[in-house]
mmCIF file of C-alpha atoms and ligand atoms in Angstrom:
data_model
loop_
_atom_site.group_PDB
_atom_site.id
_atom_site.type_symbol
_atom_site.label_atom_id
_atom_site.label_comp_id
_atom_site.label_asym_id
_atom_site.label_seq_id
_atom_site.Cartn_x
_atom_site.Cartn_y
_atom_site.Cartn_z
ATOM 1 C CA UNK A 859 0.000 0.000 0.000
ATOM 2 C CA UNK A 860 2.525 2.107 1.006
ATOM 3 C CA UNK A 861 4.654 1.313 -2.028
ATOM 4 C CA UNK A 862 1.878 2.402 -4.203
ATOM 5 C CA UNK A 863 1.238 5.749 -2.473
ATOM 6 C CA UNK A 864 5.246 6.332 -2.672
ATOM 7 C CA UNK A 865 5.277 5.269 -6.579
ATOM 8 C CA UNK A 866 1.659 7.651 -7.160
ATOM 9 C CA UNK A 867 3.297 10.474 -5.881
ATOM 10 C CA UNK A 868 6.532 10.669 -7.408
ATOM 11 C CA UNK A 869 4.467 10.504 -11.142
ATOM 12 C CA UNK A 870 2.653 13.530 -9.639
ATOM 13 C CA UNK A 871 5.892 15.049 -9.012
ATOM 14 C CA UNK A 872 7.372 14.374 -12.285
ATOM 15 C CA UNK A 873 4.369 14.883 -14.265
ATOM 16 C CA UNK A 874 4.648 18.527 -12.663
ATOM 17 C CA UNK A 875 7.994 19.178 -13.148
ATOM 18 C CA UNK A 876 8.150 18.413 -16.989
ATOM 19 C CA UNK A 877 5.335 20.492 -17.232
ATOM 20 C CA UNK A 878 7.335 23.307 -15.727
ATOM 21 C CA UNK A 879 9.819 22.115 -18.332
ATOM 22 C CA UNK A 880 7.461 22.269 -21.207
ATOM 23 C CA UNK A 881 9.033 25.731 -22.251
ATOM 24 C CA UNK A 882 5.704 27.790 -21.524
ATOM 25 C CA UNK A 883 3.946 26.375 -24.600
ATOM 26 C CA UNK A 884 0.972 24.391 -25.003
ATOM 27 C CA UNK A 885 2.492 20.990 -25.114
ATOM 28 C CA UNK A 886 1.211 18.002 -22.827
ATOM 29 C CA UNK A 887 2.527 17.417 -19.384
ATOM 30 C CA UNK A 888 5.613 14.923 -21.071
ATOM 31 C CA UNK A 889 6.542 18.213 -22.400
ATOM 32 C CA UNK A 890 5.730 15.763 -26.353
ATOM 33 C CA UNK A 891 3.283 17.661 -28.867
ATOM 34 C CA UNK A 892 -0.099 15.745 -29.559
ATOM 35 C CA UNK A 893 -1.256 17.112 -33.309
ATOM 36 C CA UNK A 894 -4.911 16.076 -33.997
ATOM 37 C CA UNK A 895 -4.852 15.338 -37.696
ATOM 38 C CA UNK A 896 -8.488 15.223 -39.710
ATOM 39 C CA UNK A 897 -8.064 14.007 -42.860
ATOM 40 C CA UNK A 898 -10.031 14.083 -46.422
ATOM 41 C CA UNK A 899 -10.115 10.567 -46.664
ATOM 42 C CA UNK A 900 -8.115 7.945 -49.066
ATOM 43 C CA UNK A 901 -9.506 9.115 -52.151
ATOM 44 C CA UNK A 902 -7.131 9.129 -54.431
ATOM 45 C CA UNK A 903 -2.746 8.158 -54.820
ATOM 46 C CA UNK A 904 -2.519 11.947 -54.200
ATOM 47 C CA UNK A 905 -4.091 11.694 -50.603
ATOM 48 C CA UNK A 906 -2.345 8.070 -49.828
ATOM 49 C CA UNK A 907 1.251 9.712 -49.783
ATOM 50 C CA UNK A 908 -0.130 12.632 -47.905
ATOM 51 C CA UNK A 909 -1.161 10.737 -45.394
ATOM 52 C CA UNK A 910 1.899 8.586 -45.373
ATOM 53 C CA UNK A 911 3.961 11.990 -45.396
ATOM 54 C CA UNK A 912 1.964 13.624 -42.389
ATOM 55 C CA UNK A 913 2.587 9.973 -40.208
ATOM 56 C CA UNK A 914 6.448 9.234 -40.898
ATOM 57 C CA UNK A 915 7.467 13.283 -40.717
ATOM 58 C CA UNK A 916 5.134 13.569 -37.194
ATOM 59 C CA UNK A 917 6.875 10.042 -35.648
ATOM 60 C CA UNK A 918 10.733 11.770 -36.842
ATOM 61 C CA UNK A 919 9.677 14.890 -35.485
ATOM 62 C CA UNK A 920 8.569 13.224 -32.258
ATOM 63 C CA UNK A 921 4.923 14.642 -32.526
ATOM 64 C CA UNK A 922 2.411 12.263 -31.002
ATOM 65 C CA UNK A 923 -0.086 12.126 -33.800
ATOM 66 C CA UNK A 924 -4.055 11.305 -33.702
ATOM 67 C CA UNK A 925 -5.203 10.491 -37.512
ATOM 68 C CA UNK A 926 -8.459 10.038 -38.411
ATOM 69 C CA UNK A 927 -10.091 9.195 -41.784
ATOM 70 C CA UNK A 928 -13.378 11.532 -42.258
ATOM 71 C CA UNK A 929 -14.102 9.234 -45.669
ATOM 72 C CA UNK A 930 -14.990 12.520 -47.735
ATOM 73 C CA UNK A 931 -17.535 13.607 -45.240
ATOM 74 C CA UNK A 932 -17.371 16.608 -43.539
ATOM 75 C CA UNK A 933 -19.683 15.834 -40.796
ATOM 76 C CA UNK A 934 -17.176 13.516 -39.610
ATOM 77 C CA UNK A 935 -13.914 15.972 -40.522
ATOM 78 C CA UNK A 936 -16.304 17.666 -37.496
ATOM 79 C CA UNK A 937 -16.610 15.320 -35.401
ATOM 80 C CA UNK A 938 -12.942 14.474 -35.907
ATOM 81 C CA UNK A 939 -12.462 18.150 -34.482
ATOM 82 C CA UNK A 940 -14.520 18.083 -31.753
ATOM 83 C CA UNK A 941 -13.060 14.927 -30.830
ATOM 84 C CA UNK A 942 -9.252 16.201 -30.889
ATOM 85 C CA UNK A 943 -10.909 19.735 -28.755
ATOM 86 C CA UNK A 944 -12.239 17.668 -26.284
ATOM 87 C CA UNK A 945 -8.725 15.232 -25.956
ATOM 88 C CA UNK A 946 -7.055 18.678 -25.484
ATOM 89 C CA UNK A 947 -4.329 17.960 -27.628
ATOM 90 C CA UNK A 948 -1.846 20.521 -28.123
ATOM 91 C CA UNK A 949 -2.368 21.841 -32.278
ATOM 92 C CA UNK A 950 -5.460 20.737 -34.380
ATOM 93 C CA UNK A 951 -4.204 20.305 -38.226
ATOM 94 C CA UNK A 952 -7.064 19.542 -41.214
ATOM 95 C CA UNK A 953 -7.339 19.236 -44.842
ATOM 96 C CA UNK A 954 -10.905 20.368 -44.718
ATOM 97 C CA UNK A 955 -13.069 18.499 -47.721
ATOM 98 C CA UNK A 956 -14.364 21.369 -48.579
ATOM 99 C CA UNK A 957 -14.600 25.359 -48.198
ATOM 100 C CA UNK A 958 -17.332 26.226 -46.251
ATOM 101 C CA UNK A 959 -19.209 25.644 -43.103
ATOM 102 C CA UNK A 960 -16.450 25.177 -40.557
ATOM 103 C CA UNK A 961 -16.793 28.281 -38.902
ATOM 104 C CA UNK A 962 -18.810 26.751 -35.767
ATOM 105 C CA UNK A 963 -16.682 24.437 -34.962
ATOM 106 C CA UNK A 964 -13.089 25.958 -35.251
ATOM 107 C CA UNK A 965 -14.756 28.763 -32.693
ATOM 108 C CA UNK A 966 -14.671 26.109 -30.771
ATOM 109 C CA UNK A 967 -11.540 25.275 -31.110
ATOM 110 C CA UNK A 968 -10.504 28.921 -30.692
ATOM 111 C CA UNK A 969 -12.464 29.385 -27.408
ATOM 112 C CA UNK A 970 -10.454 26.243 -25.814
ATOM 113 C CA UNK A 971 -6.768 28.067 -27.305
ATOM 114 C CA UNK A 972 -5.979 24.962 -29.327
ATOM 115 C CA UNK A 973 -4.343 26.493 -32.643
ATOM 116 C CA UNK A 974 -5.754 25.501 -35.919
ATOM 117 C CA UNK A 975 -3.290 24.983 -39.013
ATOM 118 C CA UNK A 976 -4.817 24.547 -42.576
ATOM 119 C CA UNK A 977 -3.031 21.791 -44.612
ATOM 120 C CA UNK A 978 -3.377 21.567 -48.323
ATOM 121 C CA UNK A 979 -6.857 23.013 -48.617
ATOM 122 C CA UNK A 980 -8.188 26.027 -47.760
ATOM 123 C CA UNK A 981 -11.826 27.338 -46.198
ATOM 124 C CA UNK A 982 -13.609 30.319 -47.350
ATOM 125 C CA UNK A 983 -14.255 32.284 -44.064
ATOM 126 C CA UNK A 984 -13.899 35.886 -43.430
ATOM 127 C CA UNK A 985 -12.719 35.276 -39.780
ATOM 128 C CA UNK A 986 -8.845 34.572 -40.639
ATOM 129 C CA UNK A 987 -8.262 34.857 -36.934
ATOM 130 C CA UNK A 988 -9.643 30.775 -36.627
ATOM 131 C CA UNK A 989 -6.841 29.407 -38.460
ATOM 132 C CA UNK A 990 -3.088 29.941 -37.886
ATOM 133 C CA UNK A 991 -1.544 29.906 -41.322
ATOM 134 C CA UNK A 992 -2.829 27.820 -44.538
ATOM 135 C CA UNK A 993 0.637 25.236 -45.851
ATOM 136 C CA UNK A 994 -0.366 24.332 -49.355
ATOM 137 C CA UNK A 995 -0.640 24.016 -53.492
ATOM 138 C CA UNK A 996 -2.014 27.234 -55.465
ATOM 139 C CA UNK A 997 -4.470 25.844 -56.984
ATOM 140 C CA UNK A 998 -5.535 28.353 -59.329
ATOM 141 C CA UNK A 999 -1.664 28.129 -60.382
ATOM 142 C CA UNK A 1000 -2.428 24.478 -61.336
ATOM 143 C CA UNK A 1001 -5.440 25.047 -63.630
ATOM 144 C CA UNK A 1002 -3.373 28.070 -65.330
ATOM 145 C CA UNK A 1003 -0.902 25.787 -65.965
ATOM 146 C CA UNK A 1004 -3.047 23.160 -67.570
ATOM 147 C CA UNK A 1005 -4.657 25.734 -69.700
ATOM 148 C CA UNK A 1006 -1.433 26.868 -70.958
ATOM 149 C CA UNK A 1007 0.066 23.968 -72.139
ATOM 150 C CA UNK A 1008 -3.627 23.290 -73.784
ATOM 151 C CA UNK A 1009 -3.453 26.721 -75.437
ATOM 152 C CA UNK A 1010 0.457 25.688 -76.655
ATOM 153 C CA UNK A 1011 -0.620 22.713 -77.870
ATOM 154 C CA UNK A 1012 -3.819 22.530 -80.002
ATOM 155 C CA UNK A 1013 -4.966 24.395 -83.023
ATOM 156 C CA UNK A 1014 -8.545 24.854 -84.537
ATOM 157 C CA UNK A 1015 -11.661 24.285 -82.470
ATOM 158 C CA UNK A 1016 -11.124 22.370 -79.934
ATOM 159 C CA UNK A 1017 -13.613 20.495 -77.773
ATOM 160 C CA UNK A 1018 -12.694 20.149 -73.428
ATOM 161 C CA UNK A 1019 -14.713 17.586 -71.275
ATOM 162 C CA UNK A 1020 -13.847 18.459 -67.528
ATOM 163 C CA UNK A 1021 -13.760 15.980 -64.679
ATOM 164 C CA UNK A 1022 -14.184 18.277 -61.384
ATOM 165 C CA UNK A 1023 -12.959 17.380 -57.787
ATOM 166 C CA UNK A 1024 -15.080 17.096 -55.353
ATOM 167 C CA UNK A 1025 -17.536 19.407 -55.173
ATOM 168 C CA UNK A 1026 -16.879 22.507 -53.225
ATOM 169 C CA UNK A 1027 -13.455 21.803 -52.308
ATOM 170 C CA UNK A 1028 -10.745 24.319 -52.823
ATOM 171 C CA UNK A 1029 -8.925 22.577 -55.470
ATOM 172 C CA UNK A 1030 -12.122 21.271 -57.327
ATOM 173 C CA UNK A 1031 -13.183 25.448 -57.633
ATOM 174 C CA UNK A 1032 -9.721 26.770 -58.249
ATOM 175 C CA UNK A 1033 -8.286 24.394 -60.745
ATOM 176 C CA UNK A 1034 -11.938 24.745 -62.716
ATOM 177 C CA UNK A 1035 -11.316 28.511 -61.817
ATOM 178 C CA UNK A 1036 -7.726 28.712 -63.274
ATOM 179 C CA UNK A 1037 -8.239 26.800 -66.212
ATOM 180 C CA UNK A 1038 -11.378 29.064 -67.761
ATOM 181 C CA UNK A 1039 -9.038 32.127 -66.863
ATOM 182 C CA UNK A 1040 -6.530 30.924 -69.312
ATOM 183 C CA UNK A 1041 -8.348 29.188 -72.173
ATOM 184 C CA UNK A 1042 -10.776 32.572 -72.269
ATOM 185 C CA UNK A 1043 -7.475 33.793 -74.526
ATOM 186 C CA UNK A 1044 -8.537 31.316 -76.920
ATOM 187 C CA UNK A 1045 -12.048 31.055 -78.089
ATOM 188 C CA UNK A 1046 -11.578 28.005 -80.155
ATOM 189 C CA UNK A 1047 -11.125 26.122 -76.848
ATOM 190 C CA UNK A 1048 -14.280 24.876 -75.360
ATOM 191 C CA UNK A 1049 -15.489 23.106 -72.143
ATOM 192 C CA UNK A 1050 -18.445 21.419 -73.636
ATOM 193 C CA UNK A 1051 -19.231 19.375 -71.022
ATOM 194 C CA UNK A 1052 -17.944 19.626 -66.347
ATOM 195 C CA UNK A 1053 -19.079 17.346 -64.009
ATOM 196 C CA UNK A 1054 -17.187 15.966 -60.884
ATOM 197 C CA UNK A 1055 -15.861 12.550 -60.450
ATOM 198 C CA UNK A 1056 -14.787 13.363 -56.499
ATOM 199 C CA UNK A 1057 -11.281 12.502 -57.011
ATOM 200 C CA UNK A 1058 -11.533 9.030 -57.324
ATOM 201 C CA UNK A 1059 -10.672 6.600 -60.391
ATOM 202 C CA UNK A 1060 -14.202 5.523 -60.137
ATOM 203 C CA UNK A 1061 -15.700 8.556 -60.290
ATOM 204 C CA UNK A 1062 -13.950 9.533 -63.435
ATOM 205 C CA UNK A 1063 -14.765 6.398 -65.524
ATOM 206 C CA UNK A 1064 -18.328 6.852 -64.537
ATOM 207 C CA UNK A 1065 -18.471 10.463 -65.568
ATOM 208 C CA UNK A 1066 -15.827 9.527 -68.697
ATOM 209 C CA UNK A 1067 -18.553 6.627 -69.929
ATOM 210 C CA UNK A 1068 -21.661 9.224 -69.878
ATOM 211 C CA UNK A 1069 -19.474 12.046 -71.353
ATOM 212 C CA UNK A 1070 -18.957 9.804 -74.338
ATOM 213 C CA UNK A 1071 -22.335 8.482 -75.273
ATOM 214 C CA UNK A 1072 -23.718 12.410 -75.092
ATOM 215 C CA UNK A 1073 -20.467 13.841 -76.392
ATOM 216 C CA UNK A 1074 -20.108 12.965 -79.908
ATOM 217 C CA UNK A 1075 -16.873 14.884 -80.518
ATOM 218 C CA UNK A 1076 -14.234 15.556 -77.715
ATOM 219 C CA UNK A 1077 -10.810 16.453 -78.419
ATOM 220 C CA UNK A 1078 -9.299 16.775 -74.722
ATOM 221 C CA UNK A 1079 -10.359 15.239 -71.097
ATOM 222 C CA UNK A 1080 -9.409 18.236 -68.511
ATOM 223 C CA UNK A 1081 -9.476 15.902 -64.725
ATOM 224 C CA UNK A 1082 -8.393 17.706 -61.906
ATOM 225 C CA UNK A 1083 -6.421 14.734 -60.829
ATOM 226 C CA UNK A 1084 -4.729 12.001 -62.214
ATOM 227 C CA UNK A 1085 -7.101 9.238 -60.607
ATOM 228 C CA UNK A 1086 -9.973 10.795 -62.361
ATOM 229 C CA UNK A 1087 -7.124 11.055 -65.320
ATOM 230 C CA UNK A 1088 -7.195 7.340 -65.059
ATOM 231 C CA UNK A 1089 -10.439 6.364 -64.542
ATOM 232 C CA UNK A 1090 -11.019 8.266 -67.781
ATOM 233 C CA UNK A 1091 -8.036 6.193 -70.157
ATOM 234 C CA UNK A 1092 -10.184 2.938 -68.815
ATOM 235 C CA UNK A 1093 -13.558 4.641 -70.298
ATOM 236 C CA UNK A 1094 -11.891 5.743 -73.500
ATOM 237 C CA UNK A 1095 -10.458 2.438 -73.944
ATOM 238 C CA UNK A 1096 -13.591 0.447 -73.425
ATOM 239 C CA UNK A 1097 -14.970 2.738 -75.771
ATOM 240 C CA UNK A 1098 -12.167 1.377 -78.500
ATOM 241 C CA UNK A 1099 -10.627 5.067 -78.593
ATOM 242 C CA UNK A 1100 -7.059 5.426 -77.635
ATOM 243 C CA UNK A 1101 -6.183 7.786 -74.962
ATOM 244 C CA UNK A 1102 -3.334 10.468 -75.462
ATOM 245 C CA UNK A 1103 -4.017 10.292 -78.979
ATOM 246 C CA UNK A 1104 -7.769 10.132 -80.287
ATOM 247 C CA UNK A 1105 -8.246 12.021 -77.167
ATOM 248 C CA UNK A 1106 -5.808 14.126 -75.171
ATOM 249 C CA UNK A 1107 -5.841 13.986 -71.415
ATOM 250 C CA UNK A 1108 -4.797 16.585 -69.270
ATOM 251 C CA UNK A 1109 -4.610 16.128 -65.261
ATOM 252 C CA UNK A 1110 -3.134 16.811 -61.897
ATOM 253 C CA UNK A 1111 -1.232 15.608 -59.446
ATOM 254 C CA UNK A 1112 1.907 13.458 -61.117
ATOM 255 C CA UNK A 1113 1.797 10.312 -58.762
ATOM 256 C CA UNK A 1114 3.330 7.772 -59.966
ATOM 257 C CA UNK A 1115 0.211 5.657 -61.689
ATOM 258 C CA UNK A 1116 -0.262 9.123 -63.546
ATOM 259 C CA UNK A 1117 3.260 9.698 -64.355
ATOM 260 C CA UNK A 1118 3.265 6.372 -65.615
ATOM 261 C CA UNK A 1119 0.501 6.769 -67.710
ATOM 262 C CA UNK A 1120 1.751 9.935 -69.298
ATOM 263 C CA UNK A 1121 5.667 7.948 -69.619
ATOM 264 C CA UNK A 1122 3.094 5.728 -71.922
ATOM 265 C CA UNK A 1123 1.727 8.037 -73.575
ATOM 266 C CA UNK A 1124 -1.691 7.526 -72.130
ATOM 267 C CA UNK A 1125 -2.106 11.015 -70.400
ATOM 268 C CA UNK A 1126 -0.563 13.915 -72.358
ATOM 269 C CA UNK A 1127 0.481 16.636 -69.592
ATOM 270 C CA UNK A 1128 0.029 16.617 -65.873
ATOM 271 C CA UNK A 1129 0.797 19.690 -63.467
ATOM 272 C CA UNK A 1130 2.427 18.547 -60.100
ATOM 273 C CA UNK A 1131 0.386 18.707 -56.555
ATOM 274 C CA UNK A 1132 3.319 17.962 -53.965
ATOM 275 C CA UNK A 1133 1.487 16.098 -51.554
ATOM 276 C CA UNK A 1134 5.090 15.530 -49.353
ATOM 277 C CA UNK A 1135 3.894 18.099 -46.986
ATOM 278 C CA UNK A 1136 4.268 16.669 -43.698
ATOM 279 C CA UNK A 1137 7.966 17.702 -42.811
ATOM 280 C CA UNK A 1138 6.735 21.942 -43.184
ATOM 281 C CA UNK A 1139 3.519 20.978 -41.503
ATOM 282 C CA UNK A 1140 5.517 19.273 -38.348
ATOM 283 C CA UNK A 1141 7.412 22.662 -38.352
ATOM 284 C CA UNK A 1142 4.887 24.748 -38.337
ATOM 285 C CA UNK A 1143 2.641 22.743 -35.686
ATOM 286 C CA UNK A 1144 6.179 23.031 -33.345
ATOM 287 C CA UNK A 1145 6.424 27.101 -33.763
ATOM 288 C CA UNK A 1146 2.710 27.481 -33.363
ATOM 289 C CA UNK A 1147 2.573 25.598 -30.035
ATOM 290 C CA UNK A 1148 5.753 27.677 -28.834
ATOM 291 C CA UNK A 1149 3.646 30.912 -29.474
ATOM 292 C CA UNK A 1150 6.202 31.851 -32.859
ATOM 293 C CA UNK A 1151 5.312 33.745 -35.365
ATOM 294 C CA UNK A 1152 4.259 32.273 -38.543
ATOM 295 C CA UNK A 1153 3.897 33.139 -41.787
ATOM 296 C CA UNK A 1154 -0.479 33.387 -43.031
ATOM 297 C CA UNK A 1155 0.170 31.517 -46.073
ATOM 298 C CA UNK A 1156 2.811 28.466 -47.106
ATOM 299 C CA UNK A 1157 2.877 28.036 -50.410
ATOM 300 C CA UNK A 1158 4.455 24.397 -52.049
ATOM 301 C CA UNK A 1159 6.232 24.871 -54.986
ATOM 302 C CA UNK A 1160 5.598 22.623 -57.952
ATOM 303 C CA UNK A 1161 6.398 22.093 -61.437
ATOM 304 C CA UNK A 1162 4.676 20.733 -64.780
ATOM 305 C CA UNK A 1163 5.477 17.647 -66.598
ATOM 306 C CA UNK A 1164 5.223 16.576 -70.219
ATOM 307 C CA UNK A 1165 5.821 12.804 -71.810
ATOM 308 C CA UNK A 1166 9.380 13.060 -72.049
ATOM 309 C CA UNK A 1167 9.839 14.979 -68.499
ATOM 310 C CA UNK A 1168 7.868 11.662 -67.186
ATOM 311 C CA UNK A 1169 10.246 9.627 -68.482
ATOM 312 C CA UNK A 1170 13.346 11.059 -66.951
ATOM 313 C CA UNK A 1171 11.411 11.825 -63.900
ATOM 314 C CA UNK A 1172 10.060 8.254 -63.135
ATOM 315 C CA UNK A 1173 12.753 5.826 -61.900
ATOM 316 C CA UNK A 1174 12.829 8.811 -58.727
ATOM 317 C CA UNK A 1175 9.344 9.176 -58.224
ATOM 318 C CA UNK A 1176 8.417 8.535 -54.377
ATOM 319 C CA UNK A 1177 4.884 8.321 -54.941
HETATM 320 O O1 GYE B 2384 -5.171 16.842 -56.054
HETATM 321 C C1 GYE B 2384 -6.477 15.044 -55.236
HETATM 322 C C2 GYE B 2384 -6.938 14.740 -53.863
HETATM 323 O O2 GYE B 2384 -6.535 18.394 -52.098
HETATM 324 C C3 GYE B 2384 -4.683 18.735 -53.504
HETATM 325 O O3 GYE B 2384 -7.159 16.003 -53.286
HETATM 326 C C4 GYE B 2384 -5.636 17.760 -52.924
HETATM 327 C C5 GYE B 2384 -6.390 16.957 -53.954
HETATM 328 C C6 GYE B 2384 -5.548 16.159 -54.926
HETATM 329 O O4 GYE B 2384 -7.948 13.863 -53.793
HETATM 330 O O5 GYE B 2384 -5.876 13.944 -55.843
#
C-alpha cells in the first residue's frame, strides 16, 4: 500500500515538473506535442502519400499524432475536431473536404486556445483569426498551368470535357477557376461538357462513360487529378478510342500511376500537386505551439510535366 502511495506520488511530481519544463507552450505534461490530424479521406494516390507523409514526418519529429479518416464527409472531418478539442491535444491540423461551413466548430476550437493549421486546402471564411496559417498548393496556379500547355498545344476548335474534384473543395473550384481564366485567350477552346468525379478513379470512368455516349466529338479530357485522369483512359479504352491520342488527357497531381501513364503516352500533360507536406507541416505545428510567429500563407512549390519529363522523372518518383 505504502509502495503504491510512494510510486503515485513521485508521477505527480514528475508529471509537474516536466510540465514546468514544457518551455511555456501548449504541449502536454511529457513536455511531447499531440497534433490532432483530420483528414479528407483515401480518395485518391494523391491523398495516400499525404497521409503517409503527415505519419512518418510527425513520428521523426517526435509529434504524437491522432489520424483520423473523415471518408470525404465533412460531418465527420467535425466530429474528428470536436473529438481532438475535447482530448485537449496541443495543435489541431485539417485538410478540410471542402470550403465552407467550418466556422462553428473551429470557434470552438478557438475558445479552448488549441491552434488551428490549414493543410493543403483552404476554407472560405472571413474570420482569418480561426486558423493559424494555410501550408499548401495554389491551386488556381495548377489550372493556369493546364490551360497553358492546352493553349500551346492545339490548333482549330477544340472540344474540353472536364472531370471536377469534389464538389466545393478548394482545389475542385480553383483548378476549374484557373483553367477558364486561361483558355478565355482562346475562343476556339471549349469546355463542352464539367461534371465531378470526387477525385476518385471511379468517379472519373463513370463520368468519362456518360461524357462519351452524349459527347459525340471531344478532343481533350481536362481531370483535376490524375485518378480521375485514369479512370477516364479505362472509359476511352472500353470505348475502342485510344487515350493520349484520339483524345488528349490533361490532369493533376503526377503520382506515380499518372506519371506512368503519361511515360506511356496515355495522359498527355500533368501539373504537379506535392502532396510531401508533412515535414513543413511538423514545423509549423512546433512554432505554433511555442507561441512563434508564422507566416499566413505556405505556399508548395511545384512544377509541370510533359511525356518526355515523365520519363526522366520516373525511376525517382516517391509516390
Ligand atoms: O489533387 C487530389 C486529392 O486536395 C490537392 O485532393 C488535394 C487533392 C488532390 O484527392 O488527388
Amino acid at each position: 500500500m505504502r509502495k503504491t502511495m510512494t510510486t503515485a506520488l513521485t508521477a505527480v511530481l514528475l508529471t509537474a515538473l516536466t510540465a514546468c519544463g514544457s518551455g511555456g507552450g501548449n504541449a502536454a505534461d511529457d513536455g511531447k506535442i499531440t497534433m490532432g490530424f483530420a483528414q479528407v479521406g483515401a480518395e485518391s494516390g494523391w491523398r495516400t502519400a499525404n497521409t503517409k507523409s503527415v505519419q512518418e514526418s510527425a513520428k521523426s519529429a517526435g509529434i504524437e499524432l491522432k489520424f483520423s479518416d473523415a471518408q470525404q464527409k465533412q460531418e465527420n472531418q467535425i466530429k474528428a475536431i470536436r473529438s481532438y478539442i475535447q482530448q485537449k491535444v496541443d495543435v489541431i491540423a485539417f485538410s478540410p473536404v471542402v470550403e465552407t461551413g467550418w466556422d462553428t466548430v473551429l470557434l470552438e476550437a478557438k475558445r479552448a486556445k488549441i491552434p488551428v493549421i490549414l493543410t493543403d486546402r483552404a476554407i472560405d471564411s472571413d474570420d482569418t483569426s480561426l486558423y493559424e496559417t494555410f501550408l499548401g498548393s495554389d491551386f488556381i496556379d495548377e489550372g493556369k498551368k493546364a490551360a497553358q500547355w492546352l493553349v500551346e498545344n492545339s490548333s482549330g476548335p477544340t472540344n474540353v470535357v472536364e472531370l471536377q474534384g469534389t464538389t466545393g473543395a478548394a482545389p475542385a473550384i480553383d483548378r476549374k477557376e484557373g483553367f477558364e481564366d486561361v483558355i478565355r485567350s482562346k475562343p476556339d477552346i471549349r469546355i463542352v461538357a464539367s461534371q465531378t468525379g470526387d477525385f476518385t478513379r471511379s468517379g472519373g470512368k463513370q463520368v468519362m462513360e456518360a461524357f462519351l455516349k452524349s459527347q459525340p466529338d471531344i478532343d481533350v479530357v481536362y481531370a483535376h487529378n490524375d485518378d480521375m485522369g485514369l479512370g477516364a483512359i479505362e472509359a476511352i479504352k472500353a470505348a475502342g478510342k485510344k487515350p493520349g491520342v484520339d483524345i488528349k488527357i490533361i490532369t493533376v497531381d503526377a503520382v506515380k500511376d499518372g506519371m506512368t501513364a503519361l511515360a506511356g503516352g496515355e495522359i498527355n500533360f500533368i501539373v504537379e500537386c506535392n502532396p510531401l507536406l508533412g515535414p513543413q507541416l511538423m514545423d509549423l505545428a512546433k512554432k505554433v505551439v511555442d507561441g512563434e510567429e508564422v507566416p499566413e500563407r505556405v505556399v508548395t512549390e511545384e512544377t509541370t510535366f510533359t511525356q518526355d519529363q515523365a520519363k526522366t522523372a520516373l525511376p525517382d518518383r516517391k509516390y
